[in-house]
Amino acid sequence: MSVYNEKVLEHFQNPRNVGTMENADGVGEVGNINCGDIMRIYIKVDGDERITDIKFQTFGCGAAVATSSMVTELAIGKTVDEALIMNNKDVAESLGGLPPIKMHCSNLAADALHAAVKNYREKRALHQR
Amino acid sequence: MRRIYLDHAATTPVNPEVIAAMLPYFHNNFGNPSSVHGFGREARKAVDEAREKVAKAIGADVREIVFTSGGTEADNLAIQGIVLAKQDKGKHIVTSAIEHHAVIDTCGFLGTQGFEVTYLPVDEYGLVTPADVLAAIRPDTILITIMHANNEMGTVQPIAEIGKIARAHGITFHTDAVQSIGSIPVDVNELNVDLLSLSAHKFYGPKGIGVLYIRKGTKIKPVTHGGGQERKYRPGTENHASIVGLGKAIELATTNLVEKQSKIRMLRHRLIAGLLAIPEVKLNGHPEQRLSGNVNVSIRYVEGESLILSLDMKGVAVSSGSACTSGSLDPSHVLLAMGLSHEEAHGSLRLTLGHDNTEEEVDYVLSVLPEIIERLRKMSPLYSQRYSIPVRT
């Protein structure tokens, strides 16, 4: 078990933007049950390609929940291009750091966001065809 | 905030009587037991008396007790010491898939040094089948090592029966009894063992001190070399204050054992009943053939470390077999060996009761846990899609 800083614990205890979303513009899921982390992110995107709403669901440890919560805070209001620039390390840094062992196993929230953006783009491409 | 400790399989608080027994040996009676003078003689006497207490507690002779730095060292000395002494007779070791890391990793290391290791499977309750032990024995088998009681789910193995098989084949038999001392009766003759490991901090003694019991006549070699202490099996100046603590602790732990454990067993029944009343919670391990203080459950759709953190925020200390708590990416090898899915192993929660726990504490845990589970389940993508994934039964 790892020692988390207060910000991580605060996000774990009061995660932002938990839930599902009906008619999401993009849904992304990363992780797998074998390593014990699954993260799913739902996004709503407006005409200017800006993320106007975001929700997450996570099965995982304290770091998995806190990074999911953090990435939703960071992503909201950003354009999808800006969201794609954000990486897992940025998320961990915004939380004031994670225990070293968690940096590679449970720090997947930005990947989940990228998967949601990718899904949004695929849907849109299909729609425009 | 109130604090409730339900992690007695990890470690226990040192009994104040044990501390009182130890204290004189740090300053007043600090001598080296090997010294000839009066300071040394006092220390030697204390070590001898502690050795008698240990021998009495497990039905052994004082010459069969070797003090070590704990359970891990005792396991290493047992396994590596036997292998060193008997490697000309064979290269095969039999153990189980659910051993403590001190045993399983030592066997794994020997596997890289030209030895062959058979890891016996366990049934759904975590029990080793004696018939499997018999079937695994080969002409070149030199050691069988099977734990007495498991640290994660508390299942108690049929050690006496396995010991009989080992003896009939002339194979040295070791058991790691670190979890069982002070919880169930441990007698080296009733258990038919040649070697047995124990550790003081699991039964209200200090950390950093343990014992390897070595039956008279067992061929074993030391794995560390130095002075003549512990009949050369474990050289190095004796940690006599801790040895005194271990002696006092084992004396206390094995006195009125049945009576004391029945109180803990009552708490266990209450805790298990309350946990199983929560939807989609299942008990891991054997319903009856388990340590009196051990409760291990899998809570579907949630992950163990999140449960630990949430309970910790309510002042309750527990543990889990999830990957995050095993220090690797895989969840507990014990739970997986019992046939649990990765999800069930990641969602496992271990609550281990001790002498100081009360009914009221158990009820408090049962009152805060459903809320925590509900919160985490609401957050879990596995929960919202639960009707679309097949449920393991």
PDB file of C-alpha atoms in Angstrom, chain A residues 14-108:
ATOM      1  CA  ASN A  14     -14.596  13.727  -2.918  1.00  0.00           C
ATOM      2  CA  PRO A  15     -14.133  12.738  -6.535  1.00  0.00           C
ATOM      3  CA  ARG A  16     -15.381  15.321  -9.073  1.00  0.00           C
ATOM      4  CA  ASN A  17     -17.658  14.417 -11.973  1.00  0.00           C
ATOM      5  CA  VAL A  18     -18.461  10.836 -11.062  1.00  0.00           C
ATOM      6  CA  GLY A  19     -21.153   9.155 -13.101  1.00  0.00           C
ATOM      7  CA  THR A  20     -22.332   8.139 -16.534  1.00  0.00           C
ATOM      8  CA  MET A  21     -23.658  10.289 -19.375  1.00  0.00           C
ATOM      9  CA  GLU A  22     -26.541   9.685 -21.706  1.00  0.00           C
ATOM     10  CA  ASN A  23     -25.889  10.600 -25.326  1.00  0.00           C
ATOM     11  CA  ALA A  24     -22.209  11.230 -24.693  1.00  0.00           C
ATOM     12  CA  ASP A  25     -20.271  12.534 -27.712  1.00  0.00           C
ATOM     13  CA  GLY A  26     -17.342  10.318 -26.805  1.00  0.00           C
ATOM     14  CA  VAL A  27     -16.708   7.401 -24.434  1.00  0.00           C
ATOM     15  CA  GLY A  28     -13.262   5.979 -23.666  1.00  0.00           C
ATOM     16  CA  GLU A  29     -12.209   3.070 -21.504  1.00  0.00           C
ATOM     17  CA  VAL A  30      -8.720   1.914 -20.546  1.00  0.00           C
ATOM     18  CA  GLY A  31      -7.183  -0.622 -18.174  1.00  0.00           C
ATOM     19  CA  ASN A  32      -8.139  -4.184 -17.488  1.00  0.00           C
ATOM     20  CA  ILE A  33      -9.420  -6.227 -14.623  1.00  0.00           C
ATOM     21  CA  ASN A  34      -6.265  -8.312 -14.307  1.00  0.00           C
ATOM     22  CA  CYS A  35      -4.202  -5.401 -13.072  1.00  0.00           C
ATOM     23  CA  GLY A  36      -7.116  -4.031 -11.095  1.00  0.00           C
ATOM     24  CA  ASP A  37      -7.808  -0.704 -12.797  1.00  0.00           C
ATOM     25  CA  ILE A  38     -10.584   0.154 -15.225  1.00  0.00           C
ATOM     26  CA  MET A  39     -11.373   3.772 -16.105  1.00  0.00           C
ATOM     27  CA  ARG A  40     -14.184   5.005 -18.298  1.00  0.00           C
ATOM     28  CA  ILE A  41     -14.653   8.636 -19.354  1.00  0.00           C
ATOM     29  CA  TYR A  42     -17.666  10.233 -21.035  1.00  0.00           C
ATOM     30  CA  ILE A  43     -17.417  13.625 -22.771  1.00  0.00           C
ATOM     31  CA  LYS A  44     -19.839  16.158 -24.191  1.00  0.00           C
ATOM     32  CA  VAL A  45     -18.284  18.345 -26.918  1.00  0.00           C
ATOM     33  CA  ASP A  46     -19.760  21.587 -28.365  1.00  0.00           C
ATOM     34  CA  GLY A  47     -19.517  23.059 -31.875  1.00  0.00           C
ATOM     35  CA  ASP A  48     -16.167  24.701 -31.088  1.00  0.00           C
ATOM     36  CA  GLU A  49     -14.783  21.267 -30.135  1.00  0.00           C
ATOM     37  CA  ARG A  50     -14.728  22.304 -26.503  1.00  0.00           C
ATOM     38  CA  ILE A  51     -15.406  19.750 -23.729  1.00  0.00           C
ATOM     39  CA  THR A  52     -18.467  21.131 -21.950  1.00  0.00           C
ATOM     40  CA  ASP A  53     -19.256  18.185 -19.711  1.00  0.00           C
ATOM     41  CA  ILE A  54     -17.311  15.167 -18.513  1.00  0.00           C
ATOM     42  CA  LYS A  55     -18.054  12.179 -16.289  1.00  0.00           C
ATOM     43  CA  PHE A  56     -16.002   9.226 -15.126  1.00  0.00           C
ATOM     44  CA  GLN A  57     -16.376   5.786 -13.650  1.00  0.00           C
ATOM     45  CA  THR A  58     -13.432   3.942 -12.158  1.00  0.00           C
ATOM     46  CA  PHE A  59     -12.754   0.565 -10.623  1.00  0.00           C
ATOM     47  CA  GLY A  60      -9.387   0.795  -8.936  1.00  0.00           C
ATOM     48  CA  CYS A  61      -7.178   1.961  -6.138  1.00  0.00           C
ATOM     49  CA  GLY A  62      -6.886   5.385  -4.534  1.00  0.00           C
ATOM     50  CA  ALA A  63      -4.563   6.644  -7.277  1.00  0.00           C
ATOM     51  CA  ALA A  64      -6.912   5.410 -10.000  1.00  0.00           C
ATOM     52  CA  VAL A  65      -9.868   7.275  -8.501  1.00  0.00           C
ATOM     53  CA  ALA A  66      -7.908  10.468  -7.762  1.00  0.00           C
ATOM     54  CA  THR A  67      -6.323  10.690 -11.234  1.00  0.00           C
ATOM     55  CA  SER A  68      -9.724  10.095 -12.845  1.00  0.00           C
ATOM     56  CA  SER A  69     -11.222  12.877 -10.796  1.00  0.00           C
ATOM     57  CA  MET A  70      -8.285  15.190 -11.557  1.00  0.00           C
ATOM     58  CA  VAL A  71      -8.372  14.604 -15.299  1.00  0.00           C
ATOM     59  CA  THR A  72     -12.044  15.555 -15.445  1.00  0.00           C
ATOM     60  CA  GLU A  73     -11.259  18.833 -13.694  1.00  0.00           C
ATOM     61  CA  LEU A  74      -8.379  19.529 -16.052  1.00  0.00           C
ATOM     62  CA  ALA A  75     -10.289  18.624 -19.213  1.00  0.00           C
ATOM     63  CA  ILE A  76     -13.485  20.555 -18.729  1.00  0.00           C
ATOM     64  CA  GLY A  77     -13.505  23.752 -20.815  1.00  0.00           C
ATOM     65  CA  LYS A  78     -10.577  22.595 -22.923  1.00  0.00           C
ATOM     66  CA  THR A  79     -10.764  21.832 -26.635  1.00  0.00           C
ATOM     67  CA  VAL A  80     -10.342  18.223 -27.677  1.00  0.00           C
ATOM     68  CA  ASP A  81      -6.954  19.124 -29.182  1.00  0.00           C
ATOM     69  CA  GLU A  82      -5.845  20.555 -25.857  1.00  0.00           C
ATOM     70  CA  ALA A  83      -7.126  17.422 -24.123  1.00  0.00           C
ATOM     71  CA  LEU A  84      -4.963  15.289 -26.371  1.00  0.00           C
ATOM     72  CA  ILE A  85      -1.822  17.179 -25.343  1.00  0.00           C
ATOM     73  CA  MET A  86      -2.402  16.381 -21.675  1.00  0.00           C
ATOM     74  CA  ASN A  87      -0.630  13.233 -20.519  1.00  0.00           C
ATOM     75  CA  ASN A  88      -0.705  10.953 -17.460  1.00  0.00           C
ATOM     76  CA  LYS A  89       2.335  12.659 -15.983  1.00  0.00           C
ATOM     77  CA  ASP A  90       0.587  16.057 -16.127  1.00  0.00           C
ATOM     78  CA  VAL A  91      -2.359  14.592 -14.239  1.00  0.00           C
ATOM     79  CA  ALA A  92      -0.112  13.125 -11.537  1.00  0.00           C
ATOM     80  CA  GLU A  93       1.720  16.454 -11.246  1.00  0.00           C
ATOM     81  CA  SER A  94      -1.560  18.342 -10.835  1.00  0.00           C
ATOM     82  CA  LEU A  95      -2.229  16.069  -7.874  1.00  0.00           C
ATOM     83  CA  GLY A  96       1.127  16.992  -6.349  1.00  0.00           C
ATOM     84  CA  GLY A  97       2.644  13.654  -7.320  1.00  0.00           C
ATOM     85  CA  LEU A  98       1.888   9.973  -6.802  1.00  0.00           C
ATOM     86  CA  PRO A  99       3.869   7.229  -5.058  1.00  0.00           C
ATOM     87  CA  PRO A 100       6.442   5.870  -7.571  1.00  0.00           C
ATOM     88  CA  ILE A 101       4.803   2.437  -7.862  1.00  0.00           C
ATOM     89  CA  LYS A 102       1.519   4.094  -8.876  1.00  0.00           C
ATOM     90  CA  MET A 103       3.037   6.143 -11.683  1.00  0.00           C
ATOM     91  CA  HIS A 104       2.919   3.243 -14.106  1.00  0.00           C
ATOM     92  CA  CYS A 105       0.037   1.061 -12.937  1.00  0.00           C
ATOM     93  CA  SER A 106      -2.840   3.294 -11.909  1.00  0.00           C
ATOM     94  CA  ASN A 107      -2.017   6.525 -13.669  1.00  0.00           C
ATOM     95  CA  LEU A 108      -4.133   6.022 -16.794  1.00  0.00           C
TER      96      LEU A 108
END
